[in-house]
Short mmCIF file of C-alpha atoms and ligand atoms in Angstrom, two decimals:
data_model
loop_
_atom_site.label_atom_id
_atom_site.label_comp_id
_atom_site.label_asym_id
_atom_site.label_seq_id
_atom_site.Cartn_x
_atom_site.Cartn_y
_atom_site.Cartn_z
CA MET A 1 75.25 47.26 -25.27
CA SER A 2 77.47 48.90 -22.70
CA LEU A 3 77.84 52.67 -23.01
CA THR A 4 81.19 54.36 -23.46
CA LEU A 5 82.25 57.16 -21.15
CA ASP A 6 81.94 59.64 -23.99
CA GLU A 7 78.39 58.55 -24.72
CA ILE A 8 77.49 59.07 -21.06
CA GLN A 9 79.23 62.42 -20.74
CA ASN A 10 77.94 63.82 -24.04
CA PHE A 11 74.36 63.75 -22.84
CA LYS A 12 71.83 66.23 -24.15
CA GLY A 13 69.69 68.37 -21.86
CA LYS A 14 70.30 69.42 -18.29
CA TYR A 15 71.00 66.16 -16.48
CA PRO A 16 72.56 62.82 -17.46
CA ARG A 17 69.93 60.10 -17.07
CA GLN A 18 72.14 57.97 -14.81
CA ILE A 19 71.96 60.69 -12.20
CA TRP A 20 68.43 59.64 -11.34
CA SER A 21 69.53 56.10 -10.50
CA LEU A 22 72.36 57.37 -8.32
CA PHE A 23 69.88 59.84 -6.80
CA PHE A 24 67.66 56.96 -5.64
CA SER A 25 70.46 54.75 -4.32
CA GLU A 26 71.79 57.66 -2.31
CA MET A 27 68.30 58.64 -1.20
CA TRP A 28 67.68 55.19 0.33
CA GLU A 29 71.15 55.08 1.85
CA ARG A 30 70.56 58.45 3.50
CA PHE A 31 67.15 57.21 4.69
CA CYS A 32 68.97 54.35 6.45
CA PHE A 33 71.73 56.60 7.77
CA TYR A 34 69.62 59.49 9.02
CA GLY A 35 66.95 57.09 10.23
CA MET A 36 69.50 55.49 12.51
CA ARG A 37 71.20 58.71 13.45
CA GLY A 38 67.86 60.20 14.44
CA MET A 39 67.23 57.33 16.84
CA LEU A 40 70.62 57.19 18.53
CA VAL A 41 70.36 59.77 21.29
CA PHE A 42 66.74 59.07 22.11
CA PHE A 43 67.35 55.33 22.18
CA MET A 44 70.42 55.61 24.37
CA ILE A 45 68.61 57.76 26.91
CA SER A 46 65.22 56.05 26.99
CA GLN A 47 66.25 52.43 26.38
CA LEU A 48 69.84 52.10 27.52
CA ASN A 49 69.48 54.50 30.46
CA PHE A 50 72.40 56.69 29.47
CA HIS A 51 72.70 60.15 30.95
CA GLU A 52 71.96 62.99 28.58
CA LYS A 53 75.57 64.16 28.46
CA GLU A 54 76.94 60.67 27.90
CA ALA A 55 74.44 60.01 25.11
CA ASN A 56 75.36 63.26 23.40
CA LEU A 57 79.06 62.53 23.62
CA GLN A 58 78.53 59.09 22.18
CA TYR A 59 76.41 60.51 19.40
CA GLY A 60 79.19 62.99 18.59
CA ALA A 61 81.71 60.16 18.53
CA THR A 62 79.66 58.14 16.05
CA GLN A 63 79.31 61.15 13.79
CA ALA A 64 83.02 61.83 13.87
CA PHE A 65 83.87 58.21 13.08
CA VAL A 66 81.30 57.95 10.31
CA TYR A 67 82.76 60.86 8.39
CA ALA A 68 86.33 59.96 9.24
CA PHE A 69 85.80 56.56 7.67
CA THR A 70 84.86 58.11 4.38
CA PHE A 71 88.55 58.84 3.91
CA VAL A 72 89.40 55.16 4.36
CA GLY A 73 86.52 54.13 2.08
CA GLY A 74 87.60 56.58 -0.61
CA LEU A 75 91.23 55.54 -0.39
CA PHE A 76 90.48 51.83 -0.77
CA ALA A 77 88.17 52.59 -3.67
CA ASP A 78 90.96 54.39 -5.53
CA LYS A 79 93.62 51.83 -4.85
CA LEU A 80 91.91 48.47 -4.79
CA LEU A 81 88.15 48.18 -5.12
CA GLY A 82 86.86 50.85 -7.46
CA PHE A 83 83.75 52.86 -6.63
CA ARG A 84 81.20 50.19 -7.46
CA LYS A 85 82.61 47.40 -5.34
CA SER A 86 83.26 49.82 -2.47
CA LEU A 87 79.73 51.08 -2.59
CA PHE A 88 78.37 47.57 -2.65
CA TRP A 89 80.53 46.40 0.21
CA GLY A 90 79.63 49.48 2.23
CA GLY A 91 75.95 48.92 1.55
CA LEU A 92 76.21 45.29 2.70
CA LEU A 93 77.88 46.35 5.94
CA MET A 94 75.15 48.90 6.52
CA ILE A 95 72.51 46.21 5.98
CA VAL A 96 74.29 43.91 8.44
CA GLY A 97 74.54 46.77 10.94
CA SER A 98 70.87 47.58 10.80
CA LEU A 99 69.88 43.90 10.89
CA ILE A 100 71.94 43.42 14.04
CA LEU A 101 70.16 46.39 15.57
CA ALA A 102 66.82 45.06 14.39
CA ALA A 103 67.54 41.68 16.00
CA ASP A 104 68.33 43.07 19.44
CA PRO A 105 69.03 46.79 19.68
CA HIS A 106 69.52 46.68 23.44
CA LYS A 107 72.13 43.95 23.46
CA PHE A 108 74.03 44.69 20.26
CA PHE A 109 73.72 48.45 20.06
CA PHE A 110 77.37 49.38 19.61
CA LEU A 111 78.08 46.40 17.35
CA GLY A 112 75.32 47.46 14.97
CA ILE A 113 76.49 51.06 15.02
CA ALA A 114 80.10 50.03 14.31
CA PHE A 115 79.02 48.09 11.20
CA THR A 116 77.06 51.12 10.03
CA VAL A 117 80.03 53.43 10.58
CA VAL A 118 82.39 51.32 8.46
CA GLY A 119 79.71 50.68 5.84
CA THR A 120 78.92 54.35 5.41
CA GLY A 121 82.62 55.03 4.97
CA PHE A 122 82.67 52.74 1.96
CA PHE A 123 79.37 53.88 0.49
CA LYS A 124 79.04 57.61 0.98
CA PRO A 125 82.07 59.18 -0.71
CA ASN A 126 82.11 56.78 -3.63
CA ILE A 127 78.60 57.35 -4.86
CA SER A 128 79.30 61.10 -4.98
CA SER A 129 82.48 60.46 -6.95
CA MET A 130 80.45 58.48 -9.49
CA VAL A 131 78.09 61.41 -9.96
CA GLY A 132 81.14 63.52 -10.82
CA GLN A 133 82.21 61.04 -13.48
CA LEU A 134 78.98 61.50 -15.39
CA TYR A 135 80.41 64.87 -16.45
CA LYS A 136 83.38 65.92 -18.48
CA PRO A 137 85.86 67.87 -16.31
CA ASN A 138 84.68 71.25 -17.55
CA ASP A 139 80.99 70.62 -18.02
CA SER A 140 79.25 73.62 -16.47
CA ARG A 141 76.16 71.49 -15.80
CA ALA A 142 77.89 69.51 -13.03
CA ASP A 143 76.95 71.85 -10.18
CA ALA A 144 73.31 71.58 -11.16
CA GLY A 145 73.63 67.79 -11.21
CA PHE A 146 75.11 67.76 -7.74
CA SER A 147 72.37 70.08 -6.53
CA LEU A 148 69.77 67.62 -7.79
CA PHE A 149 71.66 64.74 -6.17
CA TYR A 150 71.69 66.79 -2.97
CA ALA A 151 67.92 67.00 -3.09
CA GLY A 152 67.90 63.17 -3.11
CA ILE A 153 70.16 63.13 -0.06
CA ASN A 154 67.76 65.34 1.79
CA LEU A 155 64.64 63.55 0.68
CA GLY A 156 66.10 60.39 2.20
CA ALA A 157 67.21 62.31 5.29
CA LEU A 158 63.76 63.77 5.78
CA LEU A 159 61.84 60.51 5.33
CA GLY A 160 64.25 58.37 7.35
CA GLY A 161 64.76 60.97 10.03
CA TYR A 162 61.02 61.27 10.52
CA LEU A 163 59.75 57.70 10.07
CA CYS A 164 62.27 55.60 11.99
CA ILE A 165 62.06 57.40 15.30
CA ALA A 166 58.30 57.81 14.98
CA ILE A 167 57.97 54.03 14.64
CA GLY A 168 60.40 53.45 17.51
CA LYS A 169 58.42 55.75 19.79
CA GLY A 170 55.12 54.25 18.66
CA GLU A 171 53.83 57.50 17.21
CA ILE A 172 53.05 55.74 13.96
CA LEU A 173 51.89 52.13 13.64
CA GLY A 174 51.70 52.16 17.44
CA GLY A 175 48.50 50.12 17.34
CA THR A 176 49.91 47.50 14.97
CA ILE A 177 53.36 46.90 16.43
CA SER A 178 53.59 45.72 20.02
CA GLU A 179 55.57 48.00 22.31
CA ALA A 180 58.34 45.46 22.80
CA MET A 181 58.99 45.25 19.07
CA ARG A 182 58.88 48.91 18.02
CA TRP A 183 62.60 49.58 18.06
CA ASN A 184 63.31 46.33 16.27
CA VAL A 185 60.94 47.33 13.51
CA ALA A 186 62.39 50.84 13.32
CA PHE A 187 65.94 49.57 12.89
CA GLY A 188 64.62 46.86 10.58
CA LEU A 189 63.12 49.51 8.33
CA ALA A 190 66.61 51.00 7.94
CA SER A 191 67.88 47.64 6.68
CA VAL A 192 64.97 47.22 4.26
CA VAL A 193 65.58 50.58 2.59
CA MET A 194 69.28 49.83 2.35
CA VAL A 195 68.45 46.62 0.49
CA ILE A 196 66.34 48.72 -1.91
CA SER A 197 69.31 51.06 -2.38
CA LEU A 198 71.59 48.20 -3.40
CA ILE A 199 69.03 46.52 -5.66
CA ASN A 200 68.57 49.86 -7.37
CA PHE A 201 72.32 50.13 -7.75
CA ILE A 202 72.57 46.69 -9.36
CA PHE A 203 70.27 47.93 -12.12
CA THR A 204 72.07 51.26 -12.30
CA GLN A 205 75.44 49.62 -12.96
CA ARG A 206 74.35 48.50 -16.39
CA ARG A 207 74.12 52.08 -17.54
CA LEU A 208 77.31 53.31 -15.95
CA GLY A 209 79.63 52.18 -18.74
CA THR A 210 83.15 52.19 -17.40
CA ILE A 211 82.41 54.45 -14.42
CA GLY A 212 83.42 53.01 -11.07
CA LEU A 213 85.14 49.87 -12.36
CA GLN A 214 87.85 48.31 -10.24
CA PRO A 215 91.40 49.53 -10.96
CA GLY A 216 93.05 47.02 -13.25
CA HIS A 217 89.75 46.06 -14.94
CA PRO A 218 90.49 45.82 -18.67
CA LEU A 219 87.92 48.54 -19.44
CA ALA A 220 88.82 50.89 -16.55
CA GLU A 221 89.63 54.46 -17.53
CA VAL A 222 92.90 54.58 -15.59
CA LYS A 223 95.08 51.75 -16.84
CA ALA A 224 96.68 49.65 -14.13
CA ALA A 225 97.75 46.10 -13.42
CA PRO A 226 94.90 43.84 -12.27
CA ILE A 227 94.39 43.77 -8.51
CA PRO A 228 95.13 40.32 -7.08
CA LYS A 229 92.06 38.77 -5.46
CA TRP A 230 93.79 38.39 -2.10
CA LYS A 231 94.21 42.15 -1.88
CA GLU A 232 90.53 42.71 -2.54
CA TYR A 233 89.53 40.15 0.06
CA GLY A 234 92.15 41.65 2.35
CA VAL A 235 90.22 44.94 2.30
CA TYR A 236 87.02 43.14 3.22
CA VAL A 237 88.70 41.34 6.09
CA LEU A 238 90.46 44.50 7.26
CA SER A 239 87.22 46.43 7.34
CA LEU A 240 85.68 43.69 9.46
CA ILE A 241 88.61 43.94 11.84
CA PHE A 242 87.84 47.66 12.20
CA VAL A 243 84.34 46.86 13.48
CA PRO A 244 85.24 45.74 17.03
CA ILE A 245 87.84 48.51 17.24
CA ILE A 246 85.28 51.17 16.40
CA MET A 247 82.86 49.58 18.78
CA LYS A 248 85.32 50.11 21.62
CA MET A 249 86.24 53.59 20.50
CA VAL A 250 82.67 54.82 20.24
CA ALA A 251 81.77 53.33 23.59
CA LYS A 252 84.63 55.18 25.32
CA THR A 253 84.36 58.71 24.05
CA GLU A 254 87.73 59.96 25.26
CA TYR A 255 89.22 57.90 22.42
CA THR A 256 87.42 60.14 19.97
CA ASP A 257 89.66 63.04 20.96
CA TYR A 258 92.84 61.05 20.39
CA PHE A 259 91.45 59.74 17.15
CA MET A 260 90.50 63.17 15.87
CA TRP A 261 93.88 64.60 16.75
CA THR A 262 95.67 61.84 14.87
CA ILE A 263 93.58 61.11 11.79
CA GLY A 264 93.66 64.66 10.39
CA PRO A 265 97.45 65.10 10.45
CA LEU A 266 97.93 61.56 9.14
CA THR A 267 95.63 62.11 6.17
CA LEU A 268 97.37 65.41 5.44
CA ILE A 269 100.78 63.72 5.46
CA TYR A 270 99.40 61.07 3.14
CA LEU A 271 97.92 63.69 0.84
CA PHE A 272 101.27 65.51 0.67
CA TYR A 273 102.92 62.22 -0.21
CA GLU A 274 100.44 61.68 -3.05
CA MET A 275 100.90 65.30 -4.11
CA SER A 276 104.62 64.70 -4.53
CA LYS A 277 103.84 62.14 -7.22
CA VAL A 278 101.65 64.27 -9.51
CA THR A 279 102.50 66.99 -12.05
CA ALA A 280 102.89 70.61 -10.93
CA SER A 281 99.58 71.57 -12.50
CA GLU A 282 97.73 68.70 -10.79
CA ARG A 283 99.41 69.63 -7.51
CA LYS A 284 98.07 73.18 -7.72
CA LYS A 285 94.56 71.84 -8.16
CA LEU A 286 94.95 69.63 -5.11
CA TRP A 287 96.07 72.67 -3.11
CA ALA A 288 92.94 74.46 -4.22
CA ALA A 289 90.88 71.45 -3.13
CA LEU A 290 92.55 71.67 0.26
CA VAL A 291 91.54 75.33 0.61
CA PHE A 292 87.90 74.33 0.05
CA ILE A 293 88.20 71.43 2.47
CA ILE A 294 89.68 73.56 5.25
CA PHE A 295 87.07 76.30 4.90
CA SER A 296 84.33 73.70 4.98
CA ILE A 297 85.39 72.68 8.51
CA LEU A 298 84.43 76.13 9.74
CA PHE A 299 81.19 76.02 7.76
CA TRP A 300 80.06 72.72 9.30
CA GLY A 301 81.26 73.78 12.74
CA ILE A 302 78.79 76.64 12.66
CA TYR A 303 76.11 74.89 10.64
CA GLU A 304 76.00 71.78 12.82
CA GLN A 305 74.75 73.73 15.83
CA SER A 306 71.42 72.41 14.57
CA GLY A 307 71.98 69.01 16.17
CA GLY A 308 73.37 70.51 19.38
CA SER A 309 72.77 73.95 20.82
CA LEU A 310 69.98 74.84 18.41
CA SER A 311 67.96 71.84 19.49
CA ILE A 312 68.19 73.02 23.10
CA PHE A 313 67.33 76.54 21.96
CA ALA A 314 64.34 75.16 20.04
CA ALA A 315 63.13 73.22 23.06
CA LYS A 316 63.47 76.08 25.54
CA ASN A 317 63.01 79.33 23.66
CA LEU A 318 60.61 78.86 20.77
CA ASN A 319 56.83 79.03 20.57
CA LYS A 320 54.65 77.20 18.04
CA ASP A 321 53.56 80.14 15.92
CA LEU A 322 54.34 78.26 12.70
CA LEU A 323 51.17 76.25 12.02
CA GLY A 324 51.36 74.86 15.54
CA LEU A 325 54.38 72.74 14.58
CA ASP A 326 56.79 71.40 17.17
CA PRO A 327 59.92 73.64 17.24
CA ASN A 328 62.30 70.68 17.53
CA GLY A 329 60.63 68.94 14.62
CA VAL A 330 61.10 72.11 12.56
CA ASN A 331 64.73 72.42 13.66
CA ASN A 332 65.44 68.78 12.76
CA SER A 333 63.73 68.59 9.41
CA GLY A 334 63.14 72.15 8.22
CA GLY A 335 66.52 72.34 6.47
CA ALA A 336 65.99 69.10 4.54
CA PHE A 337 62.47 70.22 3.63
CA PHE A 338 63.72 73.51 2.16
CA ILE A 339 66.55 71.78 0.30
CA ILE A 340 64.26 69.37 -1.51
CA PHE A 341 62.50 72.33 -3.10
CA LEU A 342 65.35 74.76 -3.40
CA ALA A 343 68.16 72.48 -4.60
CA PRO A 344 66.76 71.79 -8.09
CA ILE A 345 65.82 75.47 -8.48
CA ILE A 346 69.27 76.67 -7.48
CA GLY A 347 70.80 74.05 -9.79
CA LEU A 348 68.78 75.43 -12.69
CA LEU A 349 69.74 78.94 -11.63
CA TRP A 350 73.44 78.03 -12.05
CA ILE A 351 72.73 76.75 -15.57
CA TRP A 352 70.73 79.88 -16.39
CA LEU A 353 73.48 82.16 -15.09
CA ASN A 354 76.08 80.17 -16.98
CA LYS A 355 74.25 80.67 -20.27
CA ARG A 356 74.43 84.41 -19.63
CA LYS A 357 78.09 84.10 -18.66
CA ILE A 358 77.49 85.48 -15.18
CA GLU A 359 77.63 82.28 -13.12
CA PRO A 360 79.83 82.89 -10.04
CA ASN A 361 82.79 80.55 -9.85
CA THR A 362 83.15 77.97 -7.09
CA ILE A 363 85.13 80.15 -4.69
CA VAL A 364 82.59 82.93 -4.92
CA LYS A 365 79.80 80.37 -4.43
CA PHE A 366 81.59 79.19 -1.30
CA GLY A 367 81.94 82.80 -0.17
CA LEU A 368 78.21 83.31 -0.72
CA GLY A 369 77.57 80.11 1.21
CA PHE A 370 79.34 81.57 4.22
CA ILE A 371 77.62 84.93 3.86
CA PHE A 372 74.17 83.30 3.78
CA LEU A 373 75.18 81.19 6.77
CA GLY A 374 76.27 84.34 8.58
CA ILE A 375 73.06 86.21 7.76
CA GLY A 376 71.09 83.18 8.94
CA TYR A 377 72.89 83.30 12.28
CA TYR A 378 72.27 87.03 12.56
CA VAL A 379 68.57 86.29 12.08
CA LEU A 380 68.84 83.71 14.86
CA PHE A 381 70.35 86.47 16.98
CA ALA A 382 67.48 88.76 16.04
CA THR A 383 64.87 86.26 17.30
CA ARG A 384 65.47 87.90 20.69
CA LEU A 385 63.66 91.01 19.44
CA PHE A 386 60.41 89.02 19.39
CA ALA A 387 60.84 87.40 22.78
CA ASP A 388 58.42 87.72 25.69
CA LEU A 389 59.57 88.08 29.29
CA GLN A 390 59.84 84.31 29.64
CA GLY A 391 62.41 84.29 26.88
CA ILE A 392 60.07 82.59 24.40
CA THR A 393 60.36 83.82 20.84
CA SER A 394 58.99 83.25 17.36
CA LEU A 395 59.33 79.92 15.56
CA ASN A 396 58.37 81.72 12.35
CA PHE A 397 61.39 83.93 12.58
CA PHE A 398 63.59 80.98 13.49
CA THR A 399 62.35 79.18 10.38
CA LEU A 400 63.32 82.18 8.26
CA ALA A 401 66.85 81.81 9.66
CA LEU A 402 66.77 78.13 8.74
CA LEU A 403 65.79 79.02 5.19
CA ILE A 404 68.69 81.44 4.83
CA ILE A 405 71.15 78.95 6.33
CA THR A 406 69.87 76.37 3.86
CA LEU A 407 70.59 78.73 0.97
CA GLY A 408 74.13 78.92 2.32
CA GLU A 409 74.36 75.14 2.48
CA LEU A 410 73.28 74.90 -1.15
CA CYS A 411 76.03 77.28 -2.23
CA LEU A 412 78.63 75.18 -0.48
CA SER A 413 77.80 71.54 0.11
CA PRO A 414 76.77 70.23 -3.35
CA ILE A 415 79.27 72.60 -4.93
CA GLY A 416 81.97 71.14 -2.70
CA LEU A 417 81.18 67.61 -3.92
CA SER A 418 81.30 68.84 -7.48
CA ILE A 419 84.59 70.69 -7.13
CA MET A 420 86.28 67.72 -5.44
CA THR A 421 85.61 65.60 -8.51
CA LYS A 422 86.93 68.35 -10.77
CA LEU A 423 90.12 69.15 -8.86
CA SER A 424 91.23 65.60 -8.08
CA THR A 425 93.38 63.59 -10.41
CA LYS A 426 91.62 60.48 -11.74
CA ASN A 427 93.43 58.15 -9.34
CA LEU A 428 92.74 60.26 -6.22
CA GLN A 429 89.02 60.91 -6.70
CA GLY A 430 87.82 58.67 -3.89
CA MET A 431 90.42 59.86 -1.42
CA MET A 432 89.73 63.54 -2.05
CA MET A 433 86.00 62.98 -1.71
CA GLY A 434 86.80 61.18 1.53
CA MET A 435 88.80 64.20 2.67
CA TRP A 436 85.89 66.45 1.89
CA PHE A 437 83.73 64.40 4.24
CA LEU A 438 86.52 64.12 6.78
CA ALA A 439 86.26 67.90 7.03
CA SER A 440 82.63 67.33 8.03
CA ALA A 441 83.85 65.04 10.79
CA TYR A 442 85.98 67.91 12.09
CA GLY A 443 83.09 70.28 11.58
CA GLN A 444 80.88 68.09 13.79
CA TYR A 445 83.66 67.94 16.32
CA VAL A 446 84.12 71.71 16.33
CA ALA A 447 80.34 72.15 16.48
CA GLY A 448 80.22 70.12 19.68
CA ILE A 449 82.94 72.27 21.23
CA ILE A 450 81.20 75.51 20.21
CA GLY A 451 77.86 74.18 21.46
CA ALA A 452 79.33 73.18 24.80
CA GLY A 453 80.88 76.66 25.07
CA LEU A 454 77.47 78.25 24.54
CA ALA A 455 75.86 76.01 27.15
CA THR A 456 78.25 76.67 30.06
CA ALA A 457 77.17 80.20 30.88
CA LYS A 458 73.62 79.22 31.74
CA LYS A 459 73.74 77.47 35.13
CA GLY A 460 71.03 78.73 37.45
CA SER A 461 69.87 81.39 35.02
CA THR A 462 66.35 82.19 33.84
CA ASN A 463 64.95 81.17 30.50
CA TYR A 464 65.35 84.76 29.35
CA ASP A 465 69.05 84.66 30.26
CA VAL A 466 69.38 81.47 28.24
CA LEU A 467 67.91 83.27 25.25
CA ILE A 468 70.39 86.10 25.62
CA THR A 469 73.38 83.78 26.05
CA TYR A 470 72.50 81.67 23.05
CA THR A 471 71.62 84.54 20.76
CA ASP A 472 74.82 86.38 21.72
CA GLY A 473 76.68 83.26 20.69
CA TYR A 474 74.82 83.09 17.39
CA LYS A 475 75.68 86.70 16.64
CA GLN A 476 79.33 85.84 17.16
CA LEU A 477 79.08 82.82 14.87
CA GLY A 478 77.29 84.94 12.28
CA LEU A 479 80.17 87.39 12.33
CA TYR A 480 82.77 84.62 11.87
CA ALA A 481 80.81 83.23 8.94
CA VAL A 482 80.54 86.60 7.22
CA ILE A 483 84.26 87.23 7.75
CA ALA A 484 85.09 83.81 6.25
CA GLY A 485 82.85 84.59 3.28
CA VAL A 486 84.56 87.91 2.66
CA VAL A 487 88.01 86.33 3.02
CA LEU A 488 87.06 83.68 0.46
CA ILE A 489 85.90 86.28 -2.02
CA LEU A 490 89.06 88.31 -1.43
CA ILE A 491 91.38 85.35 -1.99
CA SER A 492 89.38 84.16 -4.99
CA PRO A 493 91.88 85.43 -7.62
CA PHE A 494 94.63 83.49 -5.89
CA VAL A 495 92.62 80.26 -5.60
CA LYS A 496 91.45 80.69 -9.20
CA LYS A 497 95.06 80.60 -10.29
CA LEU A 498 95.56 77.33 -8.47
CA MET A 499 92.43 75.92 -10.11
CA GLN A 500 93.60 76.87 -13.61
CA ASP A 501 91.03 75.68 -16.19
CA VAL A 502 88.55 74.44 -13.53
CA LYS A 503 85.71 76.85 -12.75
N1 LIG B 1 73.72 66.50 4.71
C1 LIG B 1 74.65 66.13 3.70
C2 LIG B 1 74.75 64.64 3.56
O1 LIG B 1 74.30 63.88 4.35
C3 LIG B 1 76.00 66.72 3.95
C4 LIG B 1 76.73 66.10 5.05
C5 LIG B 1 78.06 66.72 5.29
O2 LIG B 1 78.90 66.86 4.41
N2 LIG B 1 78.31 67.10 6.49
O3 LIG B 1 75.30 64.20 2.60
#
């Protein structure tokens, strides 16, 4: 028998049981996504003979488009498809994308990537919105649930990020798979795990009650007229039309700039239009959501140095004093590794604090997120104290910084997902979640600009100079983060007012 929403939301214990199924679907999706993402730059340079700079720009463009499309995916979910159909459609596109890459990654590289970009846009925001619906609007256990879900995200990221590129390079299964086929198998693995994600979701649906049904479905929570079939199919066709467009835009990176300068203002105008249609109280909550979204751009701008300047720093300025591990490997996967262990613990900590009535509210959690981020960057700055004359410093100390930054991420990223679901009206859930991720697109974009700024000063300089330039930059970023954290805590009474009953 199908569950009612009340039965789902009135669960006993710490987590609703459906969260585990969503955890696994998202875990496999992130495996596919991060698996591919991890191969992009390396593949472009070693297989497609791109220059380093070109490859990095193209990588940045894909990241920006991926997260920008979450807005489109969320919007269509709210208006026409519902979360389940959007997720399924997105998953199918991701499977097609990775199959195309598996068939011939050299020939169809940008086509495969474009499918993945659109597919992720439909999948990613909507699964997070469904997690939010497992909770009543004021259930204090939601942040813990999102923290657990976030551990799933990172488990997938860690496995996919490690395995796919290792297969592509022949570091694992090198003896079994012939050299010519390695990249095909690596991209093929991404498609296999995505199939697992969708199969898992098919089983999950049975226990989701009314969550994620298409608008207009007789059992849907928000009552609306049924959506005509042509509109639904129209979305599918439209998203396919986007594929060649994205393909062109990713291939020519100057388009990314135009795109980024237009999409943000357009989405804001659209949000203001939607805000004009809701009640005053709902409008205030949407304003609060916007405050969180805007601050998160700065967070990701600083945080995402990991893919850019920090990977250069890791390659040039770190030794192997942490168990002999490769510094770039640690930089790429250390964060995800820490999150898998810390996320459930921090989630339980929120529940524990809540029982004692001392759980910080969301704005303060965000503020703490920034402060941890800032301290982490100060520790990165302090790595220079352990440097030798060649400018090589301690990986151990770097890893400590990573741990602190991760604590910051856990105070902001899962909490951000959670608060989006609480502050959005029922009919704008997908779009607001999309906006949350769109902020990540801007964060990535800003991160690239910051990273490029850090890199310019180092022409013709020694390795020690590089260390000084980078660490000076990190000190600066640390300061910005701490300031943002303090500002957030200072404005918390004001934002709290906007949030009203939401914590
Ligand atoms: N790493 C997280 C994920 O993949 C957060 C991404 C983001 O919001 N920038 O979901």
